[in-house]
Backbone as numpy.savetxt, mean C-alpha at the origin, in Angstrom:
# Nx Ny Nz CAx CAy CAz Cx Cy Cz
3.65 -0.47 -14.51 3.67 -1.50 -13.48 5.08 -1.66 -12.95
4.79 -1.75 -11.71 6.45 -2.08 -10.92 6.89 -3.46 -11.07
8.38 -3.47 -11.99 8.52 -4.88 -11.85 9.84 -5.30 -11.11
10.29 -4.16 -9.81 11.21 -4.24 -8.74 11.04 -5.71 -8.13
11.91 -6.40 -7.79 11.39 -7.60 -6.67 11.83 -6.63 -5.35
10.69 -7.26 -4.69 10.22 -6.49 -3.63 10.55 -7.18 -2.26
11.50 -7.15 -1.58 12.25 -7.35 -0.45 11.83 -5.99 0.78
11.82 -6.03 2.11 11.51 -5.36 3.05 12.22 -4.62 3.38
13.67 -4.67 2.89 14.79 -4.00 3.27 14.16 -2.17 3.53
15.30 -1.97 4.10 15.08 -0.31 3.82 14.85 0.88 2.48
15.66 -0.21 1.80 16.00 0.46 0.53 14.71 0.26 -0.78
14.25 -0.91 0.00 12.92 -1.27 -1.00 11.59 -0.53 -0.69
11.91 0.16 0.05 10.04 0.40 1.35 9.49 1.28 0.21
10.04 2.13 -0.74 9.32 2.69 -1.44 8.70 2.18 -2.72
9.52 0.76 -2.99 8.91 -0.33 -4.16 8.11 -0.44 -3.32
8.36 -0.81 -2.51 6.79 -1.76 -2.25 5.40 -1.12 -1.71
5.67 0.35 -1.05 4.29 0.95 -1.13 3.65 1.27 -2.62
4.73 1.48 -3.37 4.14 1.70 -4.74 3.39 0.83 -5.29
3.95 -0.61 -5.42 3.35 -1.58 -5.94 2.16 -2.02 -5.45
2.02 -2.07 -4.02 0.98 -2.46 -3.41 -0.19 -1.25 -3.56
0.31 0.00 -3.84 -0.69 1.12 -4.14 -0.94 1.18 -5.52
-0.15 0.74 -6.50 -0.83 0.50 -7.92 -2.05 -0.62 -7.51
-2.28 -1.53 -7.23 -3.06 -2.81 -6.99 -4.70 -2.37 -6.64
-4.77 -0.68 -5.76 -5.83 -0.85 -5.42 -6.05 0.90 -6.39
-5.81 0.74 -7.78 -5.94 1.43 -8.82 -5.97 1.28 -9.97
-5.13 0.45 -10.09 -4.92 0.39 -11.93 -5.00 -0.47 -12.15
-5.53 -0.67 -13.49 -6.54 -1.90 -14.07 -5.60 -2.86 -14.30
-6.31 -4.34 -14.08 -5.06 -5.64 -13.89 -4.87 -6.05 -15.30
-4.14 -5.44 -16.17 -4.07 -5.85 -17.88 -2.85 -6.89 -17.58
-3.70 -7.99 -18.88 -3.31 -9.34 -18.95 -1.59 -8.93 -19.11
-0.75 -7.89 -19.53 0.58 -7.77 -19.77 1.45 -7.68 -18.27
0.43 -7.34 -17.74 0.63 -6.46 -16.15 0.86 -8.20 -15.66
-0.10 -8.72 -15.63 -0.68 -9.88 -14.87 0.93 -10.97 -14.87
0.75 -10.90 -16.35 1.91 -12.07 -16.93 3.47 -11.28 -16.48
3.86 -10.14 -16.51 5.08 -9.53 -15.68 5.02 -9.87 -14.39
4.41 -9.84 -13.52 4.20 -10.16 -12.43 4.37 -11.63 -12.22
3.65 -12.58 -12.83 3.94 -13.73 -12.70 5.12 -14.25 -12.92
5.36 -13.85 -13.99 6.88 -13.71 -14.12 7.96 -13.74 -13.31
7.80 -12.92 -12.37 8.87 -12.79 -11.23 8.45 -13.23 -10.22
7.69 -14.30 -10.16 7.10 -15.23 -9.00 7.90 -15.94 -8.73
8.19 -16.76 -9.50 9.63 -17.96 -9.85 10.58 -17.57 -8.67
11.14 -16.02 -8.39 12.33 -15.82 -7.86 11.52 -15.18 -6.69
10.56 -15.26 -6.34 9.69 -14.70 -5.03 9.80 -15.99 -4.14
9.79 -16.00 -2.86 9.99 -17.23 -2.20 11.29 -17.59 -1.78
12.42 -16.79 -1.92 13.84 -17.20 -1.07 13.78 -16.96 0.08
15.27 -17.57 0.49 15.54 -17.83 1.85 15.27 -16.45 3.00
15.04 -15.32 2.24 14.97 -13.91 2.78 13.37 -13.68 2.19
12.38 -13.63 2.06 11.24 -13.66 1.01 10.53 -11.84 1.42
10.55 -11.64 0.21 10.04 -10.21 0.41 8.33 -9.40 0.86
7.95 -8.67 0.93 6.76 -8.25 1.75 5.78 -8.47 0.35
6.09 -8.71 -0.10 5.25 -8.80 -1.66 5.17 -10.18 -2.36
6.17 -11.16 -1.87 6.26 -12.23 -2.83 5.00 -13.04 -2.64
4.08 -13.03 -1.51 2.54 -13.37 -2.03 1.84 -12.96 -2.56
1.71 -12.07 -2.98 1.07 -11.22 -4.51 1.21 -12.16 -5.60
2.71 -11.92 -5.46 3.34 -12.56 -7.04 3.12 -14.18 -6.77
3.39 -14.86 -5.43 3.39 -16.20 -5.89 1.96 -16.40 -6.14
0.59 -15.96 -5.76 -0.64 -15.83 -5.80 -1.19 -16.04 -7.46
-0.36 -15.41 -8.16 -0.54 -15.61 -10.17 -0.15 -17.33 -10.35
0.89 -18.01 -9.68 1.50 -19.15 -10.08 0.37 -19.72 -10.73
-0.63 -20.18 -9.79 -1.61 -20.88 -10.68 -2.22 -20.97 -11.97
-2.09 -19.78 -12.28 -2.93 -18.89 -13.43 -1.70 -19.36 -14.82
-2.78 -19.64 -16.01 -2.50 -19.09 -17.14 -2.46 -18.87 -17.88
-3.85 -18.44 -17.93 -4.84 -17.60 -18.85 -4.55 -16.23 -18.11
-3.87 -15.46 -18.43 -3.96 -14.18 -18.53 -5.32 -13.08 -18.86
-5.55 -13.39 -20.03 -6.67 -12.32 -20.49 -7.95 -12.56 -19.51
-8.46 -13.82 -19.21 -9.19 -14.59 -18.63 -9.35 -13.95 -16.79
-7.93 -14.30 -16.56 -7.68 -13.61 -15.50 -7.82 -12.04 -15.04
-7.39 -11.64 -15.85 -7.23 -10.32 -16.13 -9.26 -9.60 -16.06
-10.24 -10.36 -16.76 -11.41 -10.15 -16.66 -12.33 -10.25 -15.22
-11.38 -10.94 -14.65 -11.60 -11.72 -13.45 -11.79 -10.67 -12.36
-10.09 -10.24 -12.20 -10.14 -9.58 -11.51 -10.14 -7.83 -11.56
-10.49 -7.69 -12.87 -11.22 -6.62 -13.10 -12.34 -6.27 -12.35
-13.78 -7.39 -12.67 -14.52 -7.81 -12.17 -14.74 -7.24 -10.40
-13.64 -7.68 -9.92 -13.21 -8.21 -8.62 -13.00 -6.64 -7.93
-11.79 -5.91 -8.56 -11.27 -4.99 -7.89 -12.76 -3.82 -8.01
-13.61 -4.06 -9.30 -14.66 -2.72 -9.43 -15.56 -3.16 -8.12
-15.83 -4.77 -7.47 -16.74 -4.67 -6.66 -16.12 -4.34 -5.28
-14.74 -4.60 -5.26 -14.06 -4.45 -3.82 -13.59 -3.06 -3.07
-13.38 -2.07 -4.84 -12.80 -1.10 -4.25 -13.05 0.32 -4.49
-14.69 0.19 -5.97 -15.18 1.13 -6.25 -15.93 1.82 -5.68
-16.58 0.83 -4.70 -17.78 1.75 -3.88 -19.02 2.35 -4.67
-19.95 0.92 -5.16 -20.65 1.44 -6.13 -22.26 1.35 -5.28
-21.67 1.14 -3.88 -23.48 1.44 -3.53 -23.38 0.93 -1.89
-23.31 1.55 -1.06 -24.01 1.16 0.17 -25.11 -0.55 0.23
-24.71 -1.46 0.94 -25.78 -2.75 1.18 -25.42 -3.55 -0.12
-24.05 -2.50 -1.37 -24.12 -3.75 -2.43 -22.95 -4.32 -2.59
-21.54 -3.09 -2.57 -20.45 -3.12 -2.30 -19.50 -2.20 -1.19
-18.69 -2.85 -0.63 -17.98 -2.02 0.37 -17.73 -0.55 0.08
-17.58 0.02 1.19 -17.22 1.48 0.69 -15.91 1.82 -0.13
-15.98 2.86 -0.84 -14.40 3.31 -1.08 -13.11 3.12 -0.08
-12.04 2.44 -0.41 -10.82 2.56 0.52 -10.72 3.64 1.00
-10.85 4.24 1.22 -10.65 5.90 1.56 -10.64 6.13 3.54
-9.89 6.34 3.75 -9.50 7.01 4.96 -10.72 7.48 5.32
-11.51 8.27 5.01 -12.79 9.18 5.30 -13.98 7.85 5.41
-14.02 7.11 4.87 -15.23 6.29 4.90 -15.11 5.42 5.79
-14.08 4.66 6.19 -13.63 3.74 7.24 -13.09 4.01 8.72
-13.15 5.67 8.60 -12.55 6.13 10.08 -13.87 6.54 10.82
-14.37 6.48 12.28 -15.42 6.96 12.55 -15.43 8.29 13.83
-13.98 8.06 14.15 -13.39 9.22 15.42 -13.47 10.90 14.95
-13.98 10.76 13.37 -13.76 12.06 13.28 -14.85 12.34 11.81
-15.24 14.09 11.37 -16.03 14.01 10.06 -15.07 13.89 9.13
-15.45 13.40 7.71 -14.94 13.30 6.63 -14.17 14.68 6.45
-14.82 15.35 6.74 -14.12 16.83 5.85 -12.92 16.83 7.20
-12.84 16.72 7.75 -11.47 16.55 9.02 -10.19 15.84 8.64
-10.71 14.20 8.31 -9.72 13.12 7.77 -9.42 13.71 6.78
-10.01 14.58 5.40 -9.33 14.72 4.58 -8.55 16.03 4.00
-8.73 17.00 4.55 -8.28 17.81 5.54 -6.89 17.88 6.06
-6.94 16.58 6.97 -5.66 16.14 7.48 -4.54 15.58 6.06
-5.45 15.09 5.14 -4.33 13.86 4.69 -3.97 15.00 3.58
-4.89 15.91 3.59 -4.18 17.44 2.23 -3.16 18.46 3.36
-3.36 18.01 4.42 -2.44 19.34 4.96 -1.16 18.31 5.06
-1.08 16.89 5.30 0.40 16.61 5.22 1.01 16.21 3.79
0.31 15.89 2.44 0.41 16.30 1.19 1.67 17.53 1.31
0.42 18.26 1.37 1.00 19.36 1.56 2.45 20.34 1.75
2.39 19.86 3.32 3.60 20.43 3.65 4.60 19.31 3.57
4.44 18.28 2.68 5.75 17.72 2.23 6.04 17.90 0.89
5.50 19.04 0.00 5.48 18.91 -1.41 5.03 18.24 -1.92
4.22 17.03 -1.44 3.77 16.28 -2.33 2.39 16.41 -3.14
2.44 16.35 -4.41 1.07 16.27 -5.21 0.67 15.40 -5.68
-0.38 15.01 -5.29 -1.47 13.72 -5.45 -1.54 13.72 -6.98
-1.70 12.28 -7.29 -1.64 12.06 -8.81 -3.04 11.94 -9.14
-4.40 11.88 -8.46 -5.56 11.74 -8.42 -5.78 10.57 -9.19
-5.32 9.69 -9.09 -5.56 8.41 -10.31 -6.85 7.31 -9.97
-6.74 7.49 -8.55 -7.83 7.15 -7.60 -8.84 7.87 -7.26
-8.78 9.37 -7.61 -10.50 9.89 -7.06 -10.16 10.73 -5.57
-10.87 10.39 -4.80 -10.39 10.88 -3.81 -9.21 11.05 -3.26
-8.23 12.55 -2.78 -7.10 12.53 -1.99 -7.07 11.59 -0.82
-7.45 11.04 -0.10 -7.74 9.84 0.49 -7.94 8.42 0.34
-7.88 8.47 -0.64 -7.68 6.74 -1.15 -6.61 6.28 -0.89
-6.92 5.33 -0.41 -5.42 4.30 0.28 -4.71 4.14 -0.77
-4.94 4.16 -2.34 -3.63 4.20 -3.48 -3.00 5.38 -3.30
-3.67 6.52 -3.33 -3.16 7.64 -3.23 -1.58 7.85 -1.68
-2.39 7.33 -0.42 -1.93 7.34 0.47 -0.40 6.57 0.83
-0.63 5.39 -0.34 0.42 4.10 -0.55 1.45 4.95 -1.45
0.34 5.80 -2.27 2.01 6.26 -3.21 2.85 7.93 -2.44
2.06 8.35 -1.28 2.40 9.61 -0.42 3.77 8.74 0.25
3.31 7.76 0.81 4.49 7.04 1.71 5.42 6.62 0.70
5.42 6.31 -0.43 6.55 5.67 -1.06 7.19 6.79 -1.14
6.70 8.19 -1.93 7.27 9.41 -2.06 8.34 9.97 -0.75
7.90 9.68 0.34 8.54 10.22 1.48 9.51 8.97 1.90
9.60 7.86 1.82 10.78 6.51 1.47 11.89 7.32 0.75
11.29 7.25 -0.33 12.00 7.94 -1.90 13.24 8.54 -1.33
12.51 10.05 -0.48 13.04 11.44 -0.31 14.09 11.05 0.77
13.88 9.83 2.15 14.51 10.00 2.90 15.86 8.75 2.39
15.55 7.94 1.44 16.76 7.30 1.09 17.50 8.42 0.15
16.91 9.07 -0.51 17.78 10.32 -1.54 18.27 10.77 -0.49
17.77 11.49 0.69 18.84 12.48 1.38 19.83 11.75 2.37
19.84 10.51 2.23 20.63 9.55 3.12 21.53 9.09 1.91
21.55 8.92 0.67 22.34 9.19 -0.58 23.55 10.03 -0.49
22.91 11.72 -0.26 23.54 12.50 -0.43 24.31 12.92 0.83
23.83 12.52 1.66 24.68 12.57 3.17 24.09 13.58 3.79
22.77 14.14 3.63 21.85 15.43 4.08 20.72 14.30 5.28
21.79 14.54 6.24 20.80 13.39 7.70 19.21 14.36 8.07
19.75 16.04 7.92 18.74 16.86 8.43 17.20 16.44 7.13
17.42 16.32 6.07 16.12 16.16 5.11 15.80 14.64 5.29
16.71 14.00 5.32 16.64 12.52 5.80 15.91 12.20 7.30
15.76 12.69 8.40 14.95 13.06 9.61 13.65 13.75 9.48
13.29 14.61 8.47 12.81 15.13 8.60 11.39 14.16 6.99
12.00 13.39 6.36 11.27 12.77 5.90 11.17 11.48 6.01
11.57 11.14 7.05 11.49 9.85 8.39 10.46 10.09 9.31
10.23 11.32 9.64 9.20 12.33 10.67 8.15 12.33 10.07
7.98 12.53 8.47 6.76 12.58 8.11 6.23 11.51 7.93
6.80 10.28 7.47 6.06 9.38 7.61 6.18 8.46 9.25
6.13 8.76 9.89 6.09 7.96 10.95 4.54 8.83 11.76
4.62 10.42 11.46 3.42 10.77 11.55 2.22 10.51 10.96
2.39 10.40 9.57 1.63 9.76 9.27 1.13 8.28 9.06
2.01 7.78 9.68 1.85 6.25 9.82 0.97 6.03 10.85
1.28 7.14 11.87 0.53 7.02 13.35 -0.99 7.80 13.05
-0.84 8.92 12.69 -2.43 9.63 12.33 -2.76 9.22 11.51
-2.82 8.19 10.37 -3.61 7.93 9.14 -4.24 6.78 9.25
-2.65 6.00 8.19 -2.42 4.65 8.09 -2.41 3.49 9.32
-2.26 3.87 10.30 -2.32 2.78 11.33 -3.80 3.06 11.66
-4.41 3.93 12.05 -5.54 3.92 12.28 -6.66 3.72 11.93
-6.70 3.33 10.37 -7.85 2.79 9.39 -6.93 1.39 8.76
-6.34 1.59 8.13 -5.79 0.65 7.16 -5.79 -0.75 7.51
-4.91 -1.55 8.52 -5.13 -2.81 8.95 -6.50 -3.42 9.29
-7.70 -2.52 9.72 -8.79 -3.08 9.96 -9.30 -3.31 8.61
-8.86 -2.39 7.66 -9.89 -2.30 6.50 -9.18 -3.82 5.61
-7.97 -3.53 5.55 -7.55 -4.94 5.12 -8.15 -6.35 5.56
-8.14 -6.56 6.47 -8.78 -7.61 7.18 -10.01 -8.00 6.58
-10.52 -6.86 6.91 -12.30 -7.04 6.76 -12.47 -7.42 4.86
-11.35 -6.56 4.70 -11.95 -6.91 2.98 -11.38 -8.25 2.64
-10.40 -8.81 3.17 -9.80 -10.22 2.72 -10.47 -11.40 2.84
-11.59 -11.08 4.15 -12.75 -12.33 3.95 -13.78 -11.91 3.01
-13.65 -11.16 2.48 -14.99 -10.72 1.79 -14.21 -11.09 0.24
-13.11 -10.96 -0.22 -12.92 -11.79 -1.57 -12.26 -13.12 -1.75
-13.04 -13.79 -2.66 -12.53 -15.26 -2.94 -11.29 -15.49 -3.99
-11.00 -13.95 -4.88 -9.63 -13.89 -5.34 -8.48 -14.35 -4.53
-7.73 -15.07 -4.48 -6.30 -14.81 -4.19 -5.43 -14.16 -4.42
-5.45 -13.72 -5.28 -4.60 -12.24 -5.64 -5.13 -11.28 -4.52
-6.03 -10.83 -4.91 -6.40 -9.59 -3.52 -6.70 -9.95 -1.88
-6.66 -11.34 -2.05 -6.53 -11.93 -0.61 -5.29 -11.22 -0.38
-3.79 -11.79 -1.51 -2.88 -11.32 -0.51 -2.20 -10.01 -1.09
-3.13 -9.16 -1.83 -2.83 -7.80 -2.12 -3.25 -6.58 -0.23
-4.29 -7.27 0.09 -4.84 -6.83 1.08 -3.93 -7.50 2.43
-3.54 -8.67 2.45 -2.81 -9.18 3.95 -0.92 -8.69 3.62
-1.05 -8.39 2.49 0.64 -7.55 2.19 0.45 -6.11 2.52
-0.40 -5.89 2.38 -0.69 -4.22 2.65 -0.62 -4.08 4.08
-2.03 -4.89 5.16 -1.74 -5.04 6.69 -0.46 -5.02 6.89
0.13 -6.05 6.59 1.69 -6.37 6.87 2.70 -5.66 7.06
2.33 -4.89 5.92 3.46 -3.92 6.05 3.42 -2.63 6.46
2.06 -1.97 6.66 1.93 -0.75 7.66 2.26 -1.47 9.04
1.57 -2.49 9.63 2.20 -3.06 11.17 4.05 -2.87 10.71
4.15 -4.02 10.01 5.79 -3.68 9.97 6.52 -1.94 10.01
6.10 -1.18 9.31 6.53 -0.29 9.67 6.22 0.70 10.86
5.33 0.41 11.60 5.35 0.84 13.02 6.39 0.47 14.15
7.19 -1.17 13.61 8.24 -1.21 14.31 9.04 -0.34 13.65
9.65 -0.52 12.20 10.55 -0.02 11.48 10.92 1.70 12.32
9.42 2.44 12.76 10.21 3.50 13.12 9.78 3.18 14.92
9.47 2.25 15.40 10.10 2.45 16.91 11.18 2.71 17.57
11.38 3.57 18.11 12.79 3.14 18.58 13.82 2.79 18.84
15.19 2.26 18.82 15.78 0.95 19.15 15.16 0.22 20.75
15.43 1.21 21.54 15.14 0.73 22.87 13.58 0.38 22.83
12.62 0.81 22.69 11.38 0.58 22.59 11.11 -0.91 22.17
12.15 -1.10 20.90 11.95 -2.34 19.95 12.85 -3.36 20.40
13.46 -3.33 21.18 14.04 -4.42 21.82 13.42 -5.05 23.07
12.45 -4.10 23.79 11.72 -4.14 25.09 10.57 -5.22 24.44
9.70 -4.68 23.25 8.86 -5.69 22.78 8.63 -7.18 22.22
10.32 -7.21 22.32 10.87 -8.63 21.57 9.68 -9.59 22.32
């Protein structure tokens, strides 16, 4: 479990796809639950990070184990996809996009894998699962603050490029609707704002790589 505090900065963008892509994967154990809460306390400053409603979302709680059953419960009906008419479909890029066939969307999301080196941890099932997809973008964050580290602008552009492509062919094009739609559909608060932090921050990063001039025109 990520226990980074999670600020929007540049330097954080890869905490926080991570974290928000553990959420729609790995099981909410009461140790997990109580770390998290934990760093609620300091969530909420004068600068407040893309995540600190997650974390302030536990305040209430504290029964852990209790909790922890809860939203176990919660995430198998929201995000397993255990039946057409019973629970929503899988997060998955392929099930929520309709402009194109499944074997196309996923397809796409293995050919830019791909040619960025990256290998899917399959922890989620499908190469298309929005965890999967959350931890592709953190990976390419990662790569372009490492080569902005080392003073290498050309690998640093060039893994700025990949995710802004894929921000535009993937993630912008399924993701915010699917968030939405699933946030009225659970009465958790935790995944209320596991799901309106996720929206949030794919929109946010569509400015993040606009332009300057572009992004000053839209003010």
């Amino acid at each position: 479990m990520n226990t980074v505090r999670l600020h929007p900065a540049r330097d954080d963008r890869a905490d926080c796809y991570a974290f928000l892509g553990a959420q729609f994967s790995d099981c909410p154990e009461p140790a997990h639950l109580a770390c998290m809460r934990s760093l609620a306390d300091g969530a909420g400053a004068a600068e407040p990070g893309t995540c600190d409603a997650v974390l302030t979302a536990l305040l209430p709680e504290t029964d852990m184990a209790l909790l922890s059953a809860r939203l176990q419960a919660e995430q198998a009906r929201l995000f397993c996809g255990a039946g057409e008419g019973y629970t929503p479909p899988l997060p998955c890029e392929s099930a929520w996009r309709n402009d194109r066939t499944k074997c196309t969307t996923i397809h796409a999301v293995a050919q830019a894998y791909a040619e960025a080196g990256y290998w899917p941890a399959h922890l989620a099932g499908p190469l298309d699962h929005l965890a999967e997809q959350l931890r592709f973008m953190a990976a390419l964050c990662q790569a372009e603050t490492e080569a902005l580290r080392l003073g290498n602008a050309r690998d640093a552009r060039v893994a700025r490029s990949r995710q802004r492509d894929f921000l535009d062919n993937h993630l912008l094009v399924w993701v915010p609707g699917y968030c939405r739609r699933l946030g009225i559909q659970t009465a958790e608060p935790f995944f209320r704002a596991v799901l309106s932090a996720t929206a949030q921050l794919i929109e946010a990063e569509m400015l993040y790589h606009m332009p300057v001039a572009r992004r000053v025109g839209a003010r």
